[in-house]
CSV table of C-alpha atoms and ligand atoms in Angstrom, one decimal:
chain,number,residue,atom,x,y,z
A,228,MET,CA,82.0,107.7,-5.1
A,229,PRO,CA,80.6,105.9,-0.7
A,230,SER,CA,80.8,108.5,1.6
A,231,LEU,CA,79.1,109.2,5.1
A,232,VAL,CA,78.4,111.6,7.3
A,233,VAL,CA,78.0,110.7,10.9
A,234,ILE,CA,77.1,114.0,13.0
A,235,GLY,CA,75.8,114.3,16.3
A,236,ALA,CA,71.6,115.3,16.7
A,237,GLN,CA,71.7,116.5,19.8
A,238,TRP,CA,74.0,118.3,22.2
A,239,GLY,CA,77.3,116.2,22.2
A,240,ASP,CA,78.9,113.4,23.4
A,241,GLU,CA,75.8,110.8,21.7
A,242,GLY,CA,78.8,108.1,20.5
A,243,LYS,CA,79.7,109.6,17.4
A,244,GLY,CA,83.5,108.1,18.3
A,245,LYS,CA,82.3,104.8,19.0
A,246,LEU,CA,80.1,104.5,15.8
A,247,VAL,CA,82.9,106.2,13.7
A,248,ASP,CA,85.2,103.6,15.1
A,249,TYR,CA,82.9,100.8,14.4
A,250,LEU,CA,81.7,102.0,11.0
A,251,THR,CA,84.9,102.1,9.7
A,252,SER,CA,86.4,98.3,9.5
A,253,ASN,CA,85.7,98.6,6.2
A,254,ALA,CA,86.6,102.6,5.4
A,255,ASP,CA,89.3,104.2,3.7
A,256,VAL,CA,89.5,107.4,5.2
A,257,VAL,CA,88.3,109.0,8.1
A,258,ALA,CA,88.0,112.8,8.6
A,259,ARG,CA,86.9,115.4,11.0
A,260,PHE,CA,85.8,118.8,9.9
A,261,GLN,CA,85.1,120.7,12.1
A,262,GLY,CA,85.6,122.0,15.3
A,263,GLY,CA,88.8,120.7,17.7
A,264,ASN,CA,89.5,120.2,20.8
A,265,ASN,CA,86.8,120.9,22.8
A,266,ALA,CA,85.5,117.3,21.1
A,267,GLY,CA,86.1,114.2,23.5
A,268,HIS,CA,85.5,111.2,21.6
A,269,THR,CA,85.7,107.8,23.5
A,270,LEU,CA,86.4,104.3,21.8
A,271,VAL,CA,86.5,101.1,23.6
A,272,VAL,CA,87.9,98.2,21.6
A,273,ASP,CA,88.7,95.0,23.8
A,274,GLY,CA,88.1,96.9,26.8
A,275,VAL,CA,91.0,99.5,26.3
A,276,LYS,CA,89.4,103.2,26.5
A,277,THR,CA,90.8,105.4,24.0
A,278,LYS,CA,90.1,109.0,24.5
A,279,LEU,CA,90.3,111.4,21.1
A,280,SER,CA,90.1,114.7,21.1
A,281,LEU,CA,91.4,115.8,17.6
A,282,VAL,CA,92.8,112.6,15.5
A,283,PRO,CA,90.2,111.1,14.0
A,284,SER,CA,88.2,107.6,15.6
A,285,GLY,CA,89.5,105.6,12.8
A,286,ILE,CA,93.1,105.7,14.1
A,287,LEU,CA,92.3,102.3,15.5
A,288,ARG,CA,91.1,100.9,12.2
A,289,PRO,CA,94.8,99.4,10.2
A,290,ASN,CA,93.5,100.4,7.1
A,291,THR,CA,91.9,103.6,6.9
A,292,ARG,CA,94.0,106.9,6.4
A,293,CYS,CA,92.8,109.4,8.7
A,294,VAL,CA,92.4,113.4,7.9
A,295,ILE,CA,92.2,116.7,9.7
A,296,GLY,CA,90.1,119.1,7.7
A,297,ALA,CA,90.8,122.6,6.9
A,298,GLY,CA,87.8,123.8,9.1
A,299,VAL,CA,89.0,121.9,12.4
A,300,VAL,CA,91.4,124.8,14.7
A,301,VAL,CA,94.3,122.3,16.3
A,302,ASP,CA,96.1,123.2,19.4
A,303,PRO,CA,99.2,122.1,18.1
A,304,GLU,CA,100.1,120.7,21.5
A,305,VAL,CA,97.2,118.8,22.4
A,306,LEU,CA,97.5,117.6,18.8
A,307,LEU,CA,100.6,116.4,19.9
A,308,ASN,CA,100.1,115.0,23.1
A,309,GLU,CA,97.2,112.8,21.5
A,310,ILE,CA,100.2,111.3,18.7
A,311,ARG,CA,102.3,110.3,20.9
A,312,MET,CA,99.2,108.9,24.0
A,313,LEU,CA,98.2,106.9,20.4
A,314,GLN,CA,102.0,106.1,19.5
A,315,GLU,CA,103.0,104.7,22.7
A,316,ALA,CA,99.5,102.2,22.6
A,317,GLY,CA,101.0,100.8,20.1
A,318,VAL,CA,99.4,102.9,17.2
A,319,ASP,CA,100.2,103.0,14.2
A,320,VAL,CA,100.1,107.2,13.8
A,321,ASN,CA,102.6,108.4,10.7
A,322,PRO,CA,102.5,110.9,8.2
A,323,SER,CA,100.8,108.1,5.8
A,324,ARG,CA,98.3,107.7,7.8
A,325,LEU,CA,96.8,111.2,9.2
A,326,VAL,CA,97.3,114.4,7.7
A,327,LEU,CA,96.6,118.0,8.7
A,328,ASP,CA,94.7,120.5,6.6
A,329,ARG,CA,97.5,123.2,5.8
A,330,ASN,CA,94.9,125.5,5.9
A,331,ALA,CA,93.6,124.8,9.5
A,332,HIS,CA,93.6,127.5,11.6
A,333,LEU,CA,95.8,127.2,15.2
A,334,ILE,CA,94.7,127.5,18.4
A,335,LEU,CA,97.1,129.4,20.3
A,336,ASP,CA,97.9,130.7,24.3
A,337,TYR,CA,95.9,133.5,23.8
A,338,HIS,CA,93.5,131.8,22.7
A,339,ARG,CA,93.2,130.1,25.6
A,340,LEU,CA,93.5,132.3,27.9
A,341,ILE,CA,90.5,134.9,26.2
A,342,ASP,CA,88.2,132.4,26.5
A,343,GLN,CA,88.9,131.7,30.0
A,344,ALA,CA,88.9,135.5,31.1
A,345,ARG,CA,85.7,135.5,29.5
A,346,GLU,CA,83.6,133.0,30.8
A,347,ASP,CA,85.7,134.2,33.9
A,348,ALA,CA,83.8,137.5,33.8
A,349,ARG,CA,80.5,136.4,32.5
A,350,GLY,CA,80.1,135.3,36.2
A,351,ASP,CA,76.5,133.6,36.4
A,352,ARG,CA,76.1,134.4,32.7
A,353,LYS,CA,78.7,131.7,31.3
A,354,ILE,CA,78.3,130.1,28.4
A,355,GLY,CA,80.3,127.1,29.9
A,356,THR,CA,82.9,126.6,27.1
A,357,THR,CA,85.3,124.0,27.4
A,358,ARG,CA,88.0,126.7,27.9
A,359,SER,CA,90.3,125.7,25.0
A,360,GLY,CA,90.5,128.7,23.1
A,361,ILE,CA,87.5,127.1,20.3
A,362,GLY,CA,85.8,130.8,19.6
A,363,PRO,CA,88.7,132.8,19.8
A,364,ALA,CA,90.1,130.9,17.4
A,365,TYR,CA,87.1,130.8,14.6
A,366,GLU,CA,87.1,134.7,15.5
A,367,ASP,CA,90.6,135.6,14.0
A,368,ARG,CA,89.5,133.0,11.5
A,369,ALA,CA,86.7,134.9,10.7
A,370,SER,CA,88.6,138.6,10.3
A,371,ARG,CA,91.4,136.8,8.9
A,372,THR,CA,94.2,137.3,11.4
A,373,GLY,CA,94.0,133.6,12.6
A,374,ILE,CA,97.5,131.6,11.9
A,375,ARG,CA,97.0,128.6,9.9
A,376,LEU,CA,99.1,124.9,10.2
A,377,ALA,CA,101.0,125.6,6.3
A,378,GLU,CA,102.1,129.5,8.3
A,379,LEU,CA,104.8,126.9,10.2
A,380,ASN,CA,106.9,126.2,7.6
A,381,SER,CA,108.2,130.0,7.0
A,382,MET,CA,108.8,130.6,11.1
A,383,GLU,CA,110.1,134.4,10.0
A,384,GLU,CA,107.1,135.7,8.9
A,385,LEU,CA,105.7,134.0,11.4
A,386,ARG,CA,107.3,135.1,13.9
A,387,GLU,CA,106.7,138.8,12.9
A,388,LYS,CA,102.5,137.7,12.7
A,389,LEU,CA,102.6,135.9,15.9
A,390,ALA,CA,104.0,139.1,17.7
A,391,GLU,CA,101.4,141.2,16.4
A,392,ASN,CA,99.1,139.2,17.4
A,393,MET,CA,100.1,138.4,21.0
A,394,LYS,CA,100.6,142.3,21.2
A,395,GLN,CA,96.4,143.3,20.1
A,396,ARG,CA,95.4,139.7,22.4
A,397,ASN,CA,97.3,140.5,25.2
A,398,LEU,CA,96.2,144.7,25.6
A,399,TYR,CA,92.5,143.2,24.9
A,400,LEU,CA,93.0,140.7,28.0
A,401,ALA,CA,94.3,143.7,30.3
A,402,ARG,CA,92.0,146.5,29.0
A,403,VAL,CA,88.9,145.4,27.9
A,404,LEU,CA,88.7,142.5,29.9
A,405,GLU,CA,90.6,143.6,32.9
A,406,SER,CA,92.1,140.1,33.4
A,407,GLU,CA,95.3,139.5,34.3
A,408,LEU,CA,96.3,136.5,32.5
A,409,GLN,CA,98.7,137.5,29.9
A,410,ALA,CA,100.0,135.1,27.3
A,411,ASN,CA,104.4,135.1,27.1
A,412,PHE,CA,105.5,135.4,23.6
A,413,GLU,CA,108.9,133.3,24.1
A,414,GLU,CA,106.9,130.5,25.8
A,415,GLN,CA,104.5,130.1,23.2
A,416,TRP,CA,107.4,130.5,20.2
A,417,ALA,CA,109.4,127.9,21.8
A,418,LYS,CA,105.8,125.4,22.2
A,419,LEU,CA,105.6,126.4,18.1
A,420,GLU,CA,109.2,125.5,17.4
A,421,ARG,CA,109.2,122.1,19.8
A,422,VAL,CA,105.7,120.9,17.7
A,423,ARG,CA,107.1,122.5,14.8
A,424,SER,CA,109.9,119.3,14.1
A,425,VAL,CA,107.2,116.9,14.9
A,426,ILE,CA,104.2,118.0,12.7
A,427,LEU,CA,105.2,119.6,9.5
A,428,PRO,CA,105.3,116.3,8.2
A,429,TYR,CA,102.0,115.5,8.7
A,430,ILE,CA,101.1,118.9,6.8
A,431,GLY,CA,99.5,118.6,3.5
A,432,ASN,CA,96.7,119.2,1.5
A,433,ALA,CA,93.6,117.0,2.6
A,434,SER,CA,91.1,118.5,0.0
A,435,LEU,CA,93.2,116.7,-2.4
A,436,LEU,CA,93.7,114.4,-0.6
A,437,LEU,CA,89.5,113.9,-0.4
A,438,TYR,CA,88.8,114.1,-4.1
A,439,ASN,CA,90.7,112.1,-5.0
A,440,ALA,CA,89.7,109.3,-2.9
A,441,LEU,CA,86.2,110.3,-3.5
A,442,GLU,CA,87.6,109.7,-7.3
A,443,HIS,CA,89.0,106.2,-6.7
A,444,GLU,CA,85.9,105.5,-5.6
A,445,GLU,CA,87.0,105.1,-1.8
A,446,LYS,CA,85.2,104.5,1.3
A,447,VAL,CA,84.9,107.8,3.0
A,448,VAL,CA,83.7,108.7,6.3
A,449,PHE,CA,83.2,112.6,7.7
A,450,GLU,CA,83.0,112.2,11.8
A,451,GLY,CA,81.2,115.5,13.1
A,452,ALA,CA,82.0,117.4,16.4
A,453,GLN,CA,79.8,118.6,19.1
A,454,GLY,CA,75.8,117.9,17.6
A,455,THR,CA,73.0,120.0,15.8
A,456,LEU,CA,71.9,122.0,19.0
A,457,LEU,CA,75.6,123.2,19.9
A,458,ASP,CA,75.5,124.8,15.6
A,459,GLN,CA,76.9,127.9,16.1
A,460,THR,CA,74.1,128.8,13.3
A,461,PHE,CA,71.5,127.2,13.9
A,462,GLY,CA,72.1,126.1,18.0
A,463,THR,CA,70.7,126.9,20.8
A,464,PHE,CA,72.1,130.7,20.6
A,465,PRO,CA,74.3,132.1,22.2
A,466,TYR,CA,74.8,128.6,24.4
A,467,VAL,CA,76.6,127.0,21.2
A,468,THR,CA,80.0,126.5,19.7
A,469,SER,CA,81.5,128.7,17.1
A,470,SER,CA,81.5,125.7,14.6
A,471,ASN,CA,78.9,124.6,12.0
A,472,THR,CA,78.4,121.2,13.2
A,473,ILE,CA,75.5,120.2,10.8
A,474,ALA,CA,76.4,118.1,7.9
A,475,GLY,CA,76.6,121.2,5.4
A,476,ALA,CA,79.5,122.0,7.3
A,477,VAL,CA,81.3,119.1,5.6
A,478,SER,CA,81.6,120.8,2.7
A,479,THR,CA,83.0,124.0,3.7
A,480,GLY,CA,85.8,122.0,6.9
A,481,CYS,CA,87.1,119.5,4.0
A,482,GLY,CA,87.1,121.7,0.9
A,483,ILE,CA,85.1,119.5,-1.1
A,484,GLY,CA,81.4,119.6,-3.3
A,485,PRO,CA,78.2,119.1,-1.4
A,486,GLY,CA,77.3,116.5,-3.8
A,487,SER,CA,79.8,114.5,-2.7
A,488,ILE,CA,77.7,113.5,0.5
A,489,ASP,CA,76.2,110.2,0.2
A,490,HIS,CA,74.8,109.6,3.3
A,491,VAL,CA,73.9,111.4,6.7
A,492,LEU,CA,73.8,109.0,9.9
A,493,GLY,CA,72.6,111.4,12.7
A,494,VAL,CA,73.3,110.1,15.9
A,495,ALA,CA,70.8,110.3,18.9
A,496,LYS,CA,71.3,108.9,22.4
A,497,ALA,CA,68.1,107.6,23.5
A,498,TYR,CA,67.4,110.0,26.0
A,499,THR,CA,69.3,113.7,26.4
A,500,THR,CA,72.8,114.8,27.8
A,501,ARG,CA,74.3,118.4,27.6
A,502,VAL,CA,76.9,119.5,29.0
A,503,GLY,CA,77.5,123.7,30.2
A,504,GLN,CA,74.4,126.0,30.3
A,505,GLY,CA,71.8,127.4,28.0
A,506,PRO,CA,68.2,126.0,27.9
A,507,PHE,CA,67.3,122.2,28.3
A,508,PRO,CA,63.0,122.0,27.9
A,509,THR,CA,63.4,117.7,28.0
A,510,GLU,CA,66.2,118.2,31.4
A,511,LEU,CA,65.4,115.6,34.6
A,512,ARG,CA,66.1,117.6,37.8
A,513,ASP,CA,65.1,113.9,39.8
A,514,GLN,CA,66.1,110.6,41.0
A,515,VAL,CA,65.4,110.4,37.4
A,516,GLY,CA,67.6,112.5,35.8
A,517,GLN,CA,70.0,111.1,38.5
A,518,TYR,CA,69.9,107.8,37.8
A,519,LEU,CA,70.6,108.4,34.0
A,520,ALA,CA,73.7,110.2,34.6
A,521,GLU,CA,74.7,108.1,36.8
A,522,LYS,CA,73.7,104.8,34.4
A,523,GLY,CA,75.1,106.6,31.8
A,524,ALA,CA,78.4,107.8,33.5
A,525,GLU,CA,77.3,110.8,32.1
A,526,PHE,CA,80.6,112.9,32.9
A,527,GLY,CA,82.5,114.9,30.5
A,528,THR,CA,85.4,113.5,28.6
A,529,VAL,CA,86.8,116.6,28.0
A,530,THR,CA,85.9,118.6,31.6
A,531,GLY,CA,84.6,116.1,33.7
A,532,ARG,CA,81.4,117.6,34.2
A,533,GLN,CA,78.4,115.6,34.9
A,534,ARG,CA,75.8,116.3,31.9
A,535,ARG,CA,72.4,117.1,32.2
A,536,CYS,CA,70.2,114.8,31.7
A,537,GLY,CA,66.4,114.7,30.2
A,538,TRP,CA,64.2,112.7,28.8
A,539,PHE,CA,63.9,112.0,24.6
A,540,ASP,CA,63.3,115.5,22.3
A,541,ALA,CA,61.5,114.5,19.4
A,542,VAL,CA,60.7,118.2,18.4
A,543,ALA,CA,64.4,118.9,18.6
A,544,MET,CA,65.2,115.9,16.7
A,545,ARG,CA,63.1,116.6,14.4
A,546,ARG,CA,64.9,119.9,13.8
A,547,ALA,CA,68.3,117.7,13.6
A,548,VAL,CA,67.1,115.6,10.7
A,549,ARG,CA,65.7,118.7,8.7
A,550,LEU,CA,69.1,121.0,9.0
A,551,SER,CA,71.7,117.9,8.2
A,552,GLY,CA,69.4,115.9,5.7
A,553,VAL,CA,69.7,112.9,8.2
A,554,ASN,CA,69.0,109.6,6.2
A,555,ALA,CA,69.2,107.2,9.2
A,556,LEU,CA,68.8,107.3,12.4
A,557,ALA,CA,71.8,105.8,15.1
A,558,ILE,CA,70.3,105.2,18.5
A,559,THR,CA,73.1,104.4,21.5
A,560,LYS,CA,72.7,104.3,25.0
A,561,LEU,CA,69.2,102.0,24.7
A,562,ASP,CA,71.1,100.2,27.7
A,563,VAL,CA,71.1,103.2,29.9
A,564,LEU,CA,67.2,103.1,29.7
A,565,CYS,CA,67.1,99.6,30.9
A,566,GLY,CA,65.2,98.7,34.1
A,567,LEU,CA,62.9,101.7,34.1
A,568,GLU,CA,59.4,102.2,34.9
A,569,LYS,CA,57.9,104.8,32.5
A,570,ILE,CA,60.2,106.5,29.4
A,571,LYS,CA,59.1,109.1,28.1
A,572,ILE,CA,59.5,110.8,24.6
A,573,CYS,CA,58.6,115.0,24.1
A,574,ILE,CA,56.6,114.8,21.0
A,575,LYS,CA,55.6,119.1,21.6
A,576,TYR,CA,56.9,122.3,22.7
A,577,LYS,CA,53.9,125.0,23.6
A,578,LEU,CA,54.5,128.0,24.3
A,579,ASN,CA,51.9,130.5,26.4
A,580,GLY,CA,49.3,127.4,25.2
A,581,GLN,CA,50.0,127.8,21.4
A,582,GLU,CA,52.0,124.5,20.0
A,583,LEU,CA,55.5,125.4,18.1
A,584,GLU,CA,56.5,124.8,14.5
A,585,ASP,CA,60.0,124.5,15.5
A,586,VAL,CA,62.5,125.0,18.6
A,587,PRO,CA,62.2,128.5,19.0
A,588,ALA,CA,65.4,131.3,18.1
A,589,LEU,CA,65.6,133.2,21.3
A,590,ALA,CA,67.1,131.0,24.4
A,591,SER,CA,64.9,132.9,26.9
A,592,GLU,CA,61.7,131.8,24.9
A,593,LEU,CA,63.3,128.2,24.9
A,594,GLU,CA,63.6,128.3,28.3
A,595,LYS,CA,60.0,128.4,28.8
A,596,VAL,CA,58.8,125.9,26.6
A,597,GLU,CA,56.5,124.1,27.9
A,598,PRO,CA,57.3,120.2,27.0
A,599,GLU,CA,54.5,117.0,25.7
A,600,TYR,CA,55.1,113.6,26.4
A,601,ILE,CA,54.3,110.2,25.1
A,602,GLU,CA,54.6,107.2,28.0
A,603,PHE,CA,56.1,103.7,27.2
A,604,ASP,CA,56.0,100.7,29.6
A,605,GLY,CA,60.0,100.3,30.4
A,606,TRP,CA,61.6,96.8,29.7
A,607,GLN,CA,63.7,95.0,33.0
A,608,ASP,CA,65.7,92.9,30.6
A,609,THR,CA,69.0,93.0,30.2
A,610,LEU,CA,70.5,94.1,26.0
A,611,GLU,CA,73.6,92.0,26.8
A,612,GLY,CA,74.5,89.3,24.4
A,613,VAL,CA,71.8,90.7,21.9
A,614,THR,CA,73.2,89.9,18.1
A,615,LYS,CA,69.7,91.0,16.3
A,616,TRP,CA,67.0,93.2,16.4
A,617,HIS,CA,64.6,90.7,17.1
A,618,HIS,CA,66.1,90.2,20.3
A,619,LEU,CA,65.5,93.2,21.8
A,620,PRO,CA,62.8,93.7,24.3
A,621,VAL,CA,59.4,94.4,22.7
A,622,ASN,CA,59.4,97.1,24.3
A,623,ALA,CA,62.4,98.6,23.2
A,624,ARG,CA,61.7,97.7,19.7
A,625,PHE,CA,58.3,99.9,20.3
A,626,TYR,CA,60.3,103.0,21.3
A,627,LEU,CA,62.7,102.7,18.4
A,628,SER,CA,59.8,102.2,15.8
A,629,THR,CA,57.9,105.4,17.8
A,630,ILE,CA,60.7,107.3,17.6
A,631,SER,CA,61.6,107.0,14.1
A,632,GLU,CA,57.8,107.2,12.9
A,633,ILE,CA,57.6,110.8,14.7
A,634,ILE,CA,60.7,112.0,13.8
A,635,GLY,CA,59.4,110.4,10.5
A,636,CYS,CA,63.4,108.8,10.1
A,637,PRO,CA,64.6,104.9,9.8
A,638,VAL,CA,66.3,104.0,13.3
A,639,THR,CA,69.0,102.0,11.1
A,640,ILE,CA,71.7,101.4,14.1
A,641,VAL,CA,71.1,100.4,17.9
A,642,SER,CA,74.2,101.2,20.4
A,643,PHE,CA,74.0,99.6,23.5
A,644,GLY,CA,77.3,99.0,25.1
A,645,ALA,CA,80.5,101.0,24.6
A,646,GLU,CA,82.4,97.9,22.8
A,647,ARG,CA,82.5,97.3,18.9
A,648,GLU,CA,80.9,94.3,20.0
A,649,SER,CA,77.0,96.4,21.5
A,650,THR,CA,75.9,97.3,18.2
A,651,ILE,CA,73.7,96.2,15.8
A,652,PHE,CA,71.5,96.8,12.3
A,653,SER,CA,68.1,96.8,11.7
A,654,SER,CA,67.1,95.4,8.0
A,655,GLY,CA,67.2,99.3,6.3
A,656,ALA,CA,70.5,99.6,7.4
A,657,SER,CA,71.9,98.4,4.2
A,658,TYR,CA,74.1,101.9,3.2
A,659,VAL,CA,76.0,102.0,6.2
A,660,LYS,CA,76.6,98.4,6.2
A,661,ASN,CA,79.5,98.9,3.0
A,662,PHE,CA,82.0,100.2,5.6
A,663,VAL,CA,81.7,97.8,8.2
A,664,LYS,CA,82.8,94.8,7.2
B,942,LIG,P1,81.5,111.3,21.5
B,942,LIG,O1,82.1,113.1,21.8
B,942,LIG,O2,79.9,111.6,21.2
B,942,LIG,O3,81.7,111.0,20.9
B,942,LIG,O4,80.7,110.9,22.3
B,942,LIG,P2,81.8,110.7,24.2
B,942,LIG,O5,82.7,109.7,23.9
B,942,LIG,O6,81.9,111.8,24.8
B,942,LIG,O7,80.4,109.9,25.2
B,942,LIG,C1,79.4,108.9,24.5
B,942,LIG,C2,80.3,107.5,26.4
B,942,LIG,O8,79.2,106.6,26.4
B,942,LIG,C3,81.5,107.0,26.2
B,942,LIG,O9,81.9,107.1,27.0
B,942,LIG,C4,81.4,106.0,25.2
B,942,LIG,O10,82.2,104.6,25.8
B,942,LIG,C5,80.1,105.9,26.2
B,942,LIG,N1,79.2,104.9,25.1
B,942,LIG,C6,78.9,104.8,23.9
B,942,LIG,N2,77.8,104.4,23.3
B,942,LIG,C7,77.1,103.8,24.5
B,942,LIG,C8,76.2,102.8,24.3
B,942,LIG,O11,75.4,102.3,23.6
B,942,LIG,N3,75.8,102.3,25.6
B,942,LIG,C9,77.0,103.2,27.0
B,942,LIG,N4,76.3,102.6,27.8
B,942,LIG,N5,77.7,104.2,27.0
B,942,LIG,C10,77.9,104.3,25.2
B,943,LIG,P1,82.0,116.1,21.0
B,943,LIG,O1,82.4,115.9,20.1
B,943,LIG,C1,79.6,118.3,24.5
B,943,LIG,C2,79.9,122.6,24.6
B,943,LIG,C3,80.4,123.0,25.8
B,943,LIG,C4,79.9,124.5,26.1
B,943,LIG,C5,79.7,125.0,24.1
B,943,LIG,C6,80.8,125.6,23.7
B,943,LIG,O2,82.3,115.0,22.3
B,943,LIG,O3,80.6,115.7,21.5
B,943,LIG,P2,83.1,125.6,23.2
B,943,LIG,O4,84.6,124.7,24.5
B,943,LIG,O5,82.9,124.9,22.5
B,943,LIG,O6,83.5,127.1,23.0
B,943,LIG,O7,81.8,125.4,24.7
B,943,LIG,O8,79.6,123.9,23.4
B,943,LIG,N1,80.2,121.2,24.0
B,943,LIG,C7,80.2,120.2,23.6
B,943,LIG,N2,79.3,120.0,24.2
B,943,LIG,N3,80.2,117.4,23.7
B,943,LIG,C8,80.9,118.2,23.0
B,943,LIG,O9,82.0,117.4,22.1
B,943,LIG,C9,81.1,119.9,22.9
B,943,LIG,N4,82.2,120.4,22.3
B,943,LIG,C10,81.8,121.3,22.9
B,943,LIG,O10,80.2,122.5,26.9
B,943,LIG,O11,78.1,124.2,26.8
B,944,LIG,MG1,82.3,113.9,23.8
């Protein structure tokens, strides 16, 4: 049962989508296990860009089935639009290729409105969410009032439940959040009826499908969304998302046993980015930060916001590797560092003169840590046309081997461009190679 988990090891947008697409030419199934359309995964194939937020990044591989696990929160209209966008682009999307778990919860209009009203009310204490209703939808799941995909099978009961939920959420919007935003029942109902007619055949039992696939030795890739530092429990709380993003979430999000996970690949950029608010110890608020943002085209896929940029943070990375049992790292966007004279890696955090063992739990403390760096000579050569590890400039190889040494985890993949071709394996990458033809 060869399975591979691909997770973000930083604050999201590490290039998970690109790698999942790359690592599925020889895979049978690709499954999302958490998050929702707060994710924006970009695939570039033969110069054509595809942006996915819900459909797994294996969809461009014709022999791969895609699964949206029960741990994902599904905005049905976003899903419908994404299916249509793919079909219009000539991608075969049908119920035999895409299965949505019946237990996945829906994101409804009132979730989005609550997300927006809360962010607006927070003023300068905003989390900087994607305003897509992720947090409120997960709250409803936890408080047992959420609505699941399976409920689209019994519209009469659903109508009653939706009316009750909407009444309460509208009261909350008006009386507690003092917002003028209100969800409209008939509008929401009409939307649900419209999407229902299309997505009903896609709803199935993803947990059983995955169990059978793994029993039959099929190759399964689990695609993470967001990143470790945005994990609801272990991230930089409260500036996090509302789901667990670490590898352990594969089991709860897809309904498979933890023993079914064979290999965890952590994806990290060769530097660090963050979109939204919250502490960021290695942030560069200078020309180098601006250089990385421009050269790396660091603008959010979902909201278009400019991502904040900084140096690679080995302290946070060690934590990410530990939290998910990461077996190997894929370092992306190495091309963006080309041309810099000096490059730095943060190897230590100090707070009030004391070295810290791990990332502190309080955002107020993380704001104050003093990062300590080691400095490298950069490289000027372009990485275009590189097909083998030893083609990489010597300083780039030294940078990668130092990361691997400091973190105690091998770097087995390097990406240096958005296209599939700009990806190479190290000699230690034998496991992940199974997923590529
Ligand atoms: P994800 O959310 O982790 O899937 O990442 P995003 O798609 O949100 O952001 C990564 C961005 O970088 C996308 O625009 C990718 O096309 C692009 N990208 C991925 N890998 C590389 C790379 O190695 N070099 C460059 N220059 N761009 C890359
Ligand atoms: P992918 O899968 C980067 C961030 C938001 C915000 C915080 C909470 O593309 O890597 P939410 O809408 O989830 O309640 O927002 O999390 N965030 C992401 N940042 N990449 C993502 O996904 C993100 N999904 C959420 O910017 O700071
Ligand atoms: Mg993204």
